[in-house]
Tab-separated table of C-alpha atoms in Angstrom:
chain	number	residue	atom	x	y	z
A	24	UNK	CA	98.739	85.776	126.561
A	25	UNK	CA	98.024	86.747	123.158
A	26	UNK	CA	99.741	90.124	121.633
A	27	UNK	CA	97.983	92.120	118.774
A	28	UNK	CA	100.627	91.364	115.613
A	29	UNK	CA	99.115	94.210	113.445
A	30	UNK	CA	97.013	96.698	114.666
A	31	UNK	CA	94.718	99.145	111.846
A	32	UNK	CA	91.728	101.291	111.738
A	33	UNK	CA	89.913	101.655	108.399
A	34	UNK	CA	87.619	104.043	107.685
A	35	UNK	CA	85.423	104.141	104.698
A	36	UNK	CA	83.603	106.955	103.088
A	37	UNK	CA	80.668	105.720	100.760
A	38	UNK	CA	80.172	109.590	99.267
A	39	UNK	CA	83.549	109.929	98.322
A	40	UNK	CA	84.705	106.546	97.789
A	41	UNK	CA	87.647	106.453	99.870
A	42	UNK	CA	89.426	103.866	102.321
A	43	UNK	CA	91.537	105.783	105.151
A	44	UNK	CA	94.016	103.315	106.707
A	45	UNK	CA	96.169	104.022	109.844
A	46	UNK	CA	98.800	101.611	111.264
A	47	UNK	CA	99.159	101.782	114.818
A	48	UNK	CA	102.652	100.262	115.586
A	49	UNK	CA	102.266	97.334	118.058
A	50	UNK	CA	105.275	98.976	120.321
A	51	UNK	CA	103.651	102.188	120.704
A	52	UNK	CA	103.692	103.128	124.435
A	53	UNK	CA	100.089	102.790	126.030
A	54	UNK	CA	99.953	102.803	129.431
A	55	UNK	CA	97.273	101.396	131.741
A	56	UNK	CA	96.891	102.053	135.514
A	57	UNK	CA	97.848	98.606	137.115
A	58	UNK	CA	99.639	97.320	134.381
A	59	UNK	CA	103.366	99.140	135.194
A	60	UNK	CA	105.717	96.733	133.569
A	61	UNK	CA	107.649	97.250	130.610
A	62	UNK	CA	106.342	94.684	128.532
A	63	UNK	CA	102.502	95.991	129.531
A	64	UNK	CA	102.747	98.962	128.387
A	65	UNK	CA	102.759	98.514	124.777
A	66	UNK	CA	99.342	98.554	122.794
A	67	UNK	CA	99.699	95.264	121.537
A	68	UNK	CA	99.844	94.060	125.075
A	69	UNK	CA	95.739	95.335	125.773
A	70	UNK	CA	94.467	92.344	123.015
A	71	UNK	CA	96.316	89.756	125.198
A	72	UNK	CA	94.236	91.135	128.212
A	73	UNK	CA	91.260	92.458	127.202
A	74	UNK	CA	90.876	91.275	123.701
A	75	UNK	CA	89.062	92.838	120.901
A	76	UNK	CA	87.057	95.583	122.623
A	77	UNK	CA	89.757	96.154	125.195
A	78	UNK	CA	91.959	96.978	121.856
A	79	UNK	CA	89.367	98.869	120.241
A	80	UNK	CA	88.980	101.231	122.873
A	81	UNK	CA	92.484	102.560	123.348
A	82	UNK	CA	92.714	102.823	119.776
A	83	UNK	CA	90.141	105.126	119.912
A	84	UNK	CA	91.635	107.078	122.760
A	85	UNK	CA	94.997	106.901	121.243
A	86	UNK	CA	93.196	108.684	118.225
A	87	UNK	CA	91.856	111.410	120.248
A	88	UNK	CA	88.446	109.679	121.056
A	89	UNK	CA	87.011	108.854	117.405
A	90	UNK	CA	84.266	106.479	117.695
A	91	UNK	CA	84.701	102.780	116.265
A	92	UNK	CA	81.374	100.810	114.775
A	93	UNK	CA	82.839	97.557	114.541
A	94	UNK	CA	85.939	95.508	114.992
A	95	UNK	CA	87.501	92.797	112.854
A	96	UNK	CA	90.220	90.279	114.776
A	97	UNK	CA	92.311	87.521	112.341
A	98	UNK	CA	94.727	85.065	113.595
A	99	UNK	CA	97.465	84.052	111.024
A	100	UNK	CA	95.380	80.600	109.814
A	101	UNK	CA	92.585	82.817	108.747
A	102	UNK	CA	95.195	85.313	107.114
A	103	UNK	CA	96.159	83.134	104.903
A	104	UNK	CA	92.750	81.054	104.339
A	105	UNK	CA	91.600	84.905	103.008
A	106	UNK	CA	94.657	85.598	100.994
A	107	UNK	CA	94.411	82.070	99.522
A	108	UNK	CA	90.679	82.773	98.894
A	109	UNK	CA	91.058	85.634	97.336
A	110	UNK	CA	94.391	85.077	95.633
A	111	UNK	CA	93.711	80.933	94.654
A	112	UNK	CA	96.864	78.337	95.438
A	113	UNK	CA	99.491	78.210	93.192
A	114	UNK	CA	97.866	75.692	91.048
A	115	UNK	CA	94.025	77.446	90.831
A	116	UNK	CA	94.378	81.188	91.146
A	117	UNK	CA	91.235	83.247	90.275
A	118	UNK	CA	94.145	86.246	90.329
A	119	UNK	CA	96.928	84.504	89.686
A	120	UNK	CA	98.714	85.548	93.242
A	121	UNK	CA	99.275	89.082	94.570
A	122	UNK	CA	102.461	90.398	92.654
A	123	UNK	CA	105.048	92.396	94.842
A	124	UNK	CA	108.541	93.785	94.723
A	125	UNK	CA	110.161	91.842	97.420
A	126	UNK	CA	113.163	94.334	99.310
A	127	UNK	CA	115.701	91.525	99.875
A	128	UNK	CA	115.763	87.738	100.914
A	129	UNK	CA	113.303	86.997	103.787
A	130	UNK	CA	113.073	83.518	105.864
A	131	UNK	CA	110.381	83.407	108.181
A	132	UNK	CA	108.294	80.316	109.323
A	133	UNK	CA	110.302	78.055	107.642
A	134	UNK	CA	109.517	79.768	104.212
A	135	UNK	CA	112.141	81.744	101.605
A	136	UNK	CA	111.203	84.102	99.971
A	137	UNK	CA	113.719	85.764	97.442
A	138	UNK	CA	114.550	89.548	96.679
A	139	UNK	CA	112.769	91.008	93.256
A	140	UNK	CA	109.155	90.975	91.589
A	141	UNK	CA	107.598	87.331	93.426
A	142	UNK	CA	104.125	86.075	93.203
A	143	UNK	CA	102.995	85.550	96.685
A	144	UNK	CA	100.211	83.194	97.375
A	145	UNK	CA	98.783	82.339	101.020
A	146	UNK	CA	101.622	81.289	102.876
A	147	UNK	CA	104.204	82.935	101.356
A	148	UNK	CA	102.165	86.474	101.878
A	149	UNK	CA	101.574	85.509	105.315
A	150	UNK	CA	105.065	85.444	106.207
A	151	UNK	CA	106.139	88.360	104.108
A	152	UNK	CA	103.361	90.175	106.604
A	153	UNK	CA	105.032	88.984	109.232
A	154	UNK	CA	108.551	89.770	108.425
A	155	UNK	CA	110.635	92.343	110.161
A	156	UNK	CA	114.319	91.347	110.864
A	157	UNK	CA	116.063	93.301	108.297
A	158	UNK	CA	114.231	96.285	107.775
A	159	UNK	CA	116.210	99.320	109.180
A	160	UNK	CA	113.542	100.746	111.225
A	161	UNK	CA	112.217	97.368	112.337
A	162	UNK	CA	108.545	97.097	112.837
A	163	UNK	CA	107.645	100.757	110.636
A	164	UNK	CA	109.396	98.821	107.587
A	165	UNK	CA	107.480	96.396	108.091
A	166	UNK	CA	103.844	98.557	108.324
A	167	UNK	CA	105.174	99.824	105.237
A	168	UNK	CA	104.956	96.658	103.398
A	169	UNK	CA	101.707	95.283	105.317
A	170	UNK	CA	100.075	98.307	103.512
A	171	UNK	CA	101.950	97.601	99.833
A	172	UNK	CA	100.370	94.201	100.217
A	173	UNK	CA	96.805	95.451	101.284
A	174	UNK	CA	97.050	97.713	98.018
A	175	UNK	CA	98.031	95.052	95.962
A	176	UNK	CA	95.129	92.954	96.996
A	177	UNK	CA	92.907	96.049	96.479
A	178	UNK	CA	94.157	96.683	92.689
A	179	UNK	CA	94.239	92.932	92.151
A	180	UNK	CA	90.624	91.983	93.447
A	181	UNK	CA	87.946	92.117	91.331
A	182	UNK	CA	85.416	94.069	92.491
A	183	UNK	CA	82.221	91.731	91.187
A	184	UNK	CA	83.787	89.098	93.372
A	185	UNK	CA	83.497	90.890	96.519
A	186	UNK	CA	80.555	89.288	98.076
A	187	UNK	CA	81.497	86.243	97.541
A	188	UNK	CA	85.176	86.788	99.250
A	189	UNK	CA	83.655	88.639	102.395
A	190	UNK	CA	81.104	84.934	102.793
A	191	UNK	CA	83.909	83.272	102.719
A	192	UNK	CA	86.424	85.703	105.060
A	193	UNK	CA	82.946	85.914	107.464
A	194	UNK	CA	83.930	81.800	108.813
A	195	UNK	CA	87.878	83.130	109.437
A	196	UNK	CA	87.276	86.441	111.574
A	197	UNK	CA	86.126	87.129	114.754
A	198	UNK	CA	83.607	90.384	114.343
A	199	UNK	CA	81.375	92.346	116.127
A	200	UNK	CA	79.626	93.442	112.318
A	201	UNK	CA	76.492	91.462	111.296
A	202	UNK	CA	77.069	89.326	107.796
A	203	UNK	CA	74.958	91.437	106.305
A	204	UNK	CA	76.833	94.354	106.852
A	205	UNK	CA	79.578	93.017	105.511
A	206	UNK	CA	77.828	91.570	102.180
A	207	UNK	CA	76.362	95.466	101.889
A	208	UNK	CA	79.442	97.119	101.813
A	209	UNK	CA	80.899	94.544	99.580
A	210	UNK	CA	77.939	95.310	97.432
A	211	UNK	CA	78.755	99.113	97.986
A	212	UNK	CA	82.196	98.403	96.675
A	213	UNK	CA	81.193	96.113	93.536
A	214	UNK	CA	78.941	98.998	92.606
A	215	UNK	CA	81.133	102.224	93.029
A	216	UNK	CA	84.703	100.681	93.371
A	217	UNK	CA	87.028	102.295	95.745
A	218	UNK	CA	88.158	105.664	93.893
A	219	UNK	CA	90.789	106.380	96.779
A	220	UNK	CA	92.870	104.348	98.978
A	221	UNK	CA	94.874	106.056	101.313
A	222	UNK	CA	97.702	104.329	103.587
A	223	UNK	CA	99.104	106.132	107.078
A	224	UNK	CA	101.543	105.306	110.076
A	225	UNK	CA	100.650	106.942	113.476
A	226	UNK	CA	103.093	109.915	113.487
A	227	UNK	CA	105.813	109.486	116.450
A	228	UNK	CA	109.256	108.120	117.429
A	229	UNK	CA	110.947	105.045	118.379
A	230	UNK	CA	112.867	105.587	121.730
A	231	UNK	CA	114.200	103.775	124.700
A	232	UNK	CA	112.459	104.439	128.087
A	233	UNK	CA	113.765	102.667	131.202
A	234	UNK	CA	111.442	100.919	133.453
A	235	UNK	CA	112.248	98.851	135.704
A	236	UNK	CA	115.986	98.532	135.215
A	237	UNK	CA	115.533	97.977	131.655
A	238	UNK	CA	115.523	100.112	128.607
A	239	UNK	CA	112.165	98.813	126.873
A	240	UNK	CA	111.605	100.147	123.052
A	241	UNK	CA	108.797	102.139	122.329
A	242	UNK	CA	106.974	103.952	119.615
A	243	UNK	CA	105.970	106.882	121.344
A	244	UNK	CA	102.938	109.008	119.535
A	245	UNK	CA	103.204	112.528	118.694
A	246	UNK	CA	100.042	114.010	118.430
């Protein structure tokens, strides 16, 4: 079945202007009665088996019971139909790419890309979302540069163009929120811009925990 990849919960505060982001990291423990094996009992496991609500709801718990309005679900095609919609091909760009610092060499999906300052279009920022292998704390390393990209696109996105990216990001999510929700808070943003944009991991600790005869890695949450 199906794993969550990335997991987030945004929050967005039209008085102040602000957009709260918190990673969850897809190994965090997460236990469920009747699903006892190792590989269950990560959060990324409760997409495959009860899909976007399912998820929803135990990111809520894990978050001490805050309440969720909606829920947004991508697959990597849409991903990079978005990026490429917002950030243009390499040939037509209406930004000319989302510009990022690159750590060191990455190969993922059949795709280099090469340490230093790079221009990443769809693909290429697809797979540098994806990437994990040689950051030292594995999947937090990579959180941290799933968020450098989302501010990039933030800074790099013009603001007028909103409502016409979120029509055309509508046909490549799955989402519980109406269109028109969507359009308004685009509109919200064109009008007021986002004055704050603030980036968090889910505090914890990645440990080993044995279950059945194996040690499984974890994130485990510290509240």
């Amino acid at each position: 079945k199906a794993r969550a990849d990335t997991i987030m919960f945004i929050s967005y505060d039209r008085a102040r202007g602000s957009l709260d982001v918190i990673s969850i990291p897809r190994d965090m423990y997460y236990h469920e009665k009747g699903y006892d094996k190792g590989d269950q009992r990560k959060i990324n496991a409760v997409y495959g088996r009860k899909k976007e609500k399912g998820c929803v709801a135990a990111v809520c718990k894990v978050l001490c019971d805050v309440s969720a309005d909606y829920y947004i679900s991508i697959d990597y095609e849409g991903v990079e139909e978005i990026i490429i919609g917002i950030g243009g091909s390499a040939t037509n760009d209406a930004i000319e790419g989302v510009e990022l610092e690159v750590p060191f060499d990455m190969e993922v999906g059949g795709i280099k890309i090469p340490e230093g300052k790079q221009v990443l279009h769809g693909k290429e920022a697809l797979q540098y979302l994806r990437y994990r292998e040689k950051y030292p704390d594995g999947d937090l390393g990579r959180i941290r540069a799933q968020q450098k990209l989302i501010k990039a696109v933030l800074n790099k996105v013009q603001y007028s163009d909103l409502p016409v990216i979120v029509d055309e990001a509508f046909r490549s999510v799955r989402t519980n929120m109406p269109l028109k929700y969507m359009v308004d808070y685009a509109v919200q943003f064109k009008n007021s811009e986002i004055k704050e944009v603030s980036m968090y991991i889910l505090p914890g600790t990645a440990m080993y925990k044995n279950i059945g005869g194996y040690d499984w890695s974890y994130f485990f949450h510290k509240r």
